[in-house]
Short mmCIF file of C-alpha atoms in Angstrom, two decimals:
data_model
loop_
_atom_site.label_atom_id
_atom_site.label_comp_id
_atom_site.label_asym_id
_atom_site.label_seq_id
_atom_site.Cartn_x
_atom_site.Cartn_y
_atom_site.Cartn_z
CA GLN A 238 95.64 83.34 82.15
CA GLN A 239 95.81 85.67 85.12
CA PRO A 240 92.37 87.08 85.90
CA VAL A 241 91.99 90.82 85.52
CA GLN A 242 90.65 92.90 88.38
CA SER A 243 89.05 96.31 88.12
CA PRO A 244 89.39 98.93 89.32
CA GLN A 245 93.07 98.87 90.27
CA ALA A 246 92.44 101.22 93.17
CA VAL A 247 89.49 102.90 94.82
CA ILE A 248 89.14 105.48 97.58
CA LEU A 249 85.95 105.61 99.62
CA ARG A 250 84.52 107.57 102.50
CA GLU A 251 83.16 105.56 105.40
CA GLY A 252 79.67 104.37 104.63
CA GLU A 253 80.10 104.35 100.84
CA ASP A 254 79.74 101.27 98.66
CA ALA A 255 82.21 99.70 96.24
CA VAL A 256 82.29 96.93 93.65
CA ILE A 257 85.42 95.06 92.64
CA ASN A 258 85.33 92.95 89.49
CA CYS A 259 87.35 89.92 88.47
CA SER A 260 87.32 88.64 84.88
CA SER A 261 88.89 85.57 83.37
CA SER A 262 89.45 84.59 79.75
CA LYS A 263 89.14 80.90 80.72
CA ALA A 264 86.28 78.83 82.07
CA LEU A 265 86.31 78.72 85.84
CA TYR A 266 85.37 76.20 88.50
CA SER A 267 85.57 78.57 91.44
CA VAL A 268 86.51 82.06 92.50
CA HIS A 269 88.05 82.90 95.87
CA TRP A 270 88.25 86.37 97.40
CA TYR A 271 90.98 87.41 99.85
CA ARG A 272 91.84 90.66 101.59
CA GLN A 273 95.40 91.58 102.48
CA LYS A 274 96.26 94.42 104.82
CA HIS A 275 99.64 96.08 104.55
CA GLY A 276 102.41 93.88 105.92
CA GLU A 277 100.05 91.01 106.67
CA ALA A 278 98.99 87.74 105.08
CA PRO A 279 96.01 87.41 102.74
CA VAL A 280 92.85 86.50 104.64
CA PHE A 281 90.04 84.46 103.12
CA LEU A 282 86.71 86.23 102.58
CA MET A 283 84.63 83.80 100.56
CA ILE A 284 84.59 81.18 97.84
CA LEU A 285 82.07 80.86 95.03
CA LEU A 286 81.63 77.70 93.04
CA LYS A 287 80.24 77.59 89.51
CA GLY A 288 76.48 77.78 89.54
CA GLY A 289 76.03 81.54 89.56
CA GLU A 290 75.76 81.73 93.29
CA GLN A 291 75.90 84.77 95.43
CA LYS A 292 77.33 84.72 98.91
CA GLY A 293 77.24 87.14 101.76
CA HIS A 294 79.52 87.83 104.66
CA ASP A 295 78.22 90.63 106.89
CA LYS A 296 78.22 93.66 104.55
CA ILE A 297 80.50 92.00 102.01
CA SER A 298 78.95 89.80 99.36
CA ALA A 299 79.97 88.38 96.01
CA SER A 300 78.51 86.91 92.86
CA PHE A 301 79.88 84.55 90.23
CA ASN A 302 78.63 84.44 86.65
CA GLU A 303 80.26 81.33 85.19
CA LYS A 304 79.01 82.03 81.67
CA LYS A 305 80.76 85.39 81.63
CA GLN A 306 83.66 84.01 83.70
CA GLN A 307 83.30 86.97 86.00
CA SER A 308 82.95 87.53 89.70
CA SER A 309 82.15 90.71 91.58
CA LEU A 310 82.76 91.59 95.22
CA TYR A 311 80.32 94.03 96.78
CA LEU A 312 81.26 96.07 99.82
CA THR A 313 78.38 98.03 101.32
CA ALA A 314 78.47 100.74 103.98
CA SER A 315 82.25 100.49 104.04
CA GLN A 316 84.14 100.69 107.31
CA LEU A 317 87.71 101.79 108.00
CA SER A 318 88.59 98.15 108.60
CA TYR A 319 87.77 97.32 104.97
CA SER A 320 90.94 99.07 103.78
CA GLY A 321 93.44 96.75 102.14
CA THR A 322 94.20 95.01 98.88
CA TYR A 323 91.56 92.64 97.56
CA PHE A 324 92.56 89.67 95.45
CA CYS A 325 90.45 87.28 93.49
CA GLY A 326 91.90 83.80 93.01
CA THR A 327 90.54 81.52 90.31
CA GLU A 328 90.46 77.75 89.93
CA ARG A 329 90.04 76.24 86.45
CA SER A 330 88.77 72.86 87.65
CA SER A 331 88.11 70.84 90.79
CA ASN A 332 91.04 68.49 90.20
CA GLN A 333 93.89 70.99 90.11
CA GLY A 334 94.84 70.45 93.72
CA GLY A 335 93.67 73.86 94.85
CA LYS A 336 95.84 75.76 92.37
CA LEU A 337 94.78 79.40 92.54
CA ILE A 338 95.70 82.00 89.95
CA PHE A 339 95.40 85.42 91.54
CA GLY A 340 94.46 88.72 89.95
CA GLN A 341 96.71 91.72 90.29
CA GLY A 342 94.78 93.07 93.26
CA THR A 343 92.55 96.08 93.94
CA GLU A 344 93.71 98.54 96.55
CA LEU A 345 90.84 99.88 98.62
CA SER A 346 91.23 102.84 100.97
CA VAL A 347 88.42 103.87 103.27
CA LYS A 348 88.76 107.34 104.74
CA PRO A 349 86.89 108.75 107.75
CA ASP B 20 97.64 78.76 118.66
CA THR B 21 98.93 79.95 115.29
CA ALA B 22 97.31 77.99 112.46
CA VAL B 23 100.08 78.39 109.88
CA SER B 24 103.49 79.56 111.05
CA GLN B 25 106.65 80.41 109.15
CA THR B 26 110.22 81.01 110.20
CA PRO B 27 112.03 83.24 109.84
CA LYS B 28 109.86 86.33 109.40
CA TYR B 29 112.72 88.30 107.86
CA LEU B 30 115.72 87.00 105.96
CA VAL B 31 118.50 89.25 104.66
CA THR B 32 121.32 87.56 102.79
CA GLN B 33 123.95 87.99 100.12
CA MET B 34 123.70 86.88 96.51
CA GLY B 35 124.93 83.36 95.99
CA ASN B 36 124.01 82.13 99.46
CA ASP B 37 121.68 79.21 100.22
CA LYS B 38 118.76 79.69 102.60
CA SER B 39 115.72 77.83 103.90
CA ILE B 40 112.27 78.89 105.04
CA LYS B 41 110.21 76.62 107.27
CA CYS B 42 106.44 76.29 107.44
CA GLU B 43 104.21 74.38 109.83
CA GLN B 44 100.43 74.09 110.07
CA ASN B 45 98.42 72.71 112.98
CA LEU B 46 95.07 72.60 111.19
CA GLY B 47 95.30 68.98 110.14
CA HIS B 48 95.15 69.97 106.46
CA ASP B 49 96.37 67.64 103.75
CA THR B 50 97.59 70.26 101.30
CA MET B 51 100.26 72.94 101.67
CA TYR B 52 101.45 75.61 99.26
CA TRP B 53 104.26 78.08 98.66
CA TYR B 54 103.48 81.45 97.10
CA LYS B 55 105.77 84.28 96.07
CA GLN B 56 104.56 87.88 96.32
CA ASP B 57 106.71 90.41 94.50
CA SER B 58 107.13 94.12 95.09
CA LYS B 59 104.06 94.84 92.94
CA LYS B 60 102.00 92.56 95.20
CA PHE B 61 101.59 89.95 92.48
CA LEU B 62 100.85 86.67 94.29
CA LYS B 63 101.98 83.59 92.39
CA ILE B 64 101.81 79.94 93.34
CA MET B 65 105.11 78.08 93.27
CA PHE B 66 104.50 74.61 94.71
CA SER B 67 101.86 72.49 96.35
CA TYR B 68 102.13 69.26 98.31
CA ASN B 69 99.31 66.92 99.22
CA ASN B 70 100.15 64.44 101.97
CA LYS B 71 103.89 64.85 101.32
CA GLU B 72 103.46 64.35 97.56
CA LEU B 73 104.32 67.15 95.12
CA ILE B 74 101.22 67.97 93.06
CA ILE B 75 101.85 71.47 91.74
CA ASN B 76 105.21 72.59 90.43
CA GLU B 77 104.97 75.85 88.53
CA THR B 78 107.72 77.18 86.29
CA VAL B 79 110.08 77.93 89.12
CA PRO B 80 113.88 77.81 88.76
CA ASN B 81 115.26 74.53 90.04
CA ARG B 82 117.28 76.51 92.58
CA PHE B 83 114.04 76.34 94.57
CA SER B 84 113.41 72.98 96.18
CA PRO B 85 110.46 72.27 98.44
CA LYS B 86 110.54 69.45 100.97
CA SER B 87 107.66 68.03 102.98
CA PRO B 88 108.84 65.72 105.79
CA ASP B 89 105.24 65.18 106.89
CA LYS B 90 101.89 66.66 106.01
CA ALA B 91 102.14 69.35 108.68
CA HIS B 92 105.43 70.76 107.39
CA LEU B 93 106.55 72.22 104.09
CA ASN B 94 109.98 73.80 103.81
CA LEU B 95 111.49 75.79 100.98
CA HIS B 96 115.21 75.68 100.24
CA ILE B 97 116.72 78.18 97.84
CA ASN B 98 120.20 77.72 96.37
CA SER B 99 122.45 80.38 94.87
CA LEU B 100 120.17 83.28 95.76
CA GLU B 101 119.73 86.03 93.17
CA LEU B 102 118.57 89.64 93.48
CA GLY B 103 115.30 88.72 91.76
CA ASP B 104 114.47 86.27 94.53
CA SER B 105 113.77 89.19 96.85
CA ALA B 106 110.08 88.95 97.72
CA VAL B 107 107.66 87.90 100.42
CA TYR B 108 107.14 84.14 100.51
CA PHE B 109 103.87 82.85 101.91
CA CYS B 110 103.07 79.35 102.99
CA ALA B 111 99.42 78.30 102.98
CA SER B 112 97.35 75.21 103.67
CA SER B 113 93.92 73.87 102.79
CA PRO B 114 91.96 70.70 103.41
CA ARG B 115 92.33 68.12 100.60
CA GLY B 116 93.57 70.58 98.00
CA ALA B 117 90.31 72.49 97.87
CA GLY B 118 88.45 75.22 99.64
CA ARG B 119 89.74 78.18 101.55
CA GLN B 120 93.43 78.55 101.99
CA PHE B 121 94.97 79.68 105.26
CA PHE B 122 98.09 81.77 104.81
CA GLY B 123 101.06 82.01 107.10
CA PRO B 124 102.44 85.43 108.12
CA GLY B 125 105.02 85.47 105.33
CA THR B 126 108.82 85.59 105.14
CA ARG B 127 110.34 88.73 103.68
CA LEU B 128 113.49 87.71 101.83
CA THR B 129 115.95 90.42 100.83
CA VAL B 130 118.91 89.48 98.67
CA LEU B 131 121.73 92.04 98.62
#
């Protein structure tokens, strides 16, 4: 029941855009996105609740299609600071005590 | 002013030993978690406590025993350490078992 992320890795030049996808085989209540830099803790980016919403955070935004059980993270005009591993974390329902099942991660490298 | 702190940051020990990792959060959150991140960066939830009560207990060997003396602290004790226990262990917290999770800096455990 682990969500599947794609691509596994992506290399960008500064200023380029990227999309990271997260797919689940189960119905979802919410999708969380986190970024983890090497040797550091995961850091929260955003959370999307079922309802097909789209959220933005500076030049990073995300969408959630609950019917397809998919979420996508959009990174526009990438900066060097965007490098890291991106994880989606999924919740099956609102009464699971915050239990997140994480995808395998997508490694993003932004080069000058 | 660290939000979620863990000690120690590094732990190197021999197989068969018993060790503990401590976690404290000063965010006033009700819910705390333990995650294990393996060498392939797979992040998996182990336990969750809400107001000192165990609410999530994944299929973790019973050599692992969490203890929450109060809602600001969640410790992890590991008996009879095995090579496969080598990983980075992250503590996290969230308000009322929902919403964004704040991760501690991690404890890198190496079992020799």
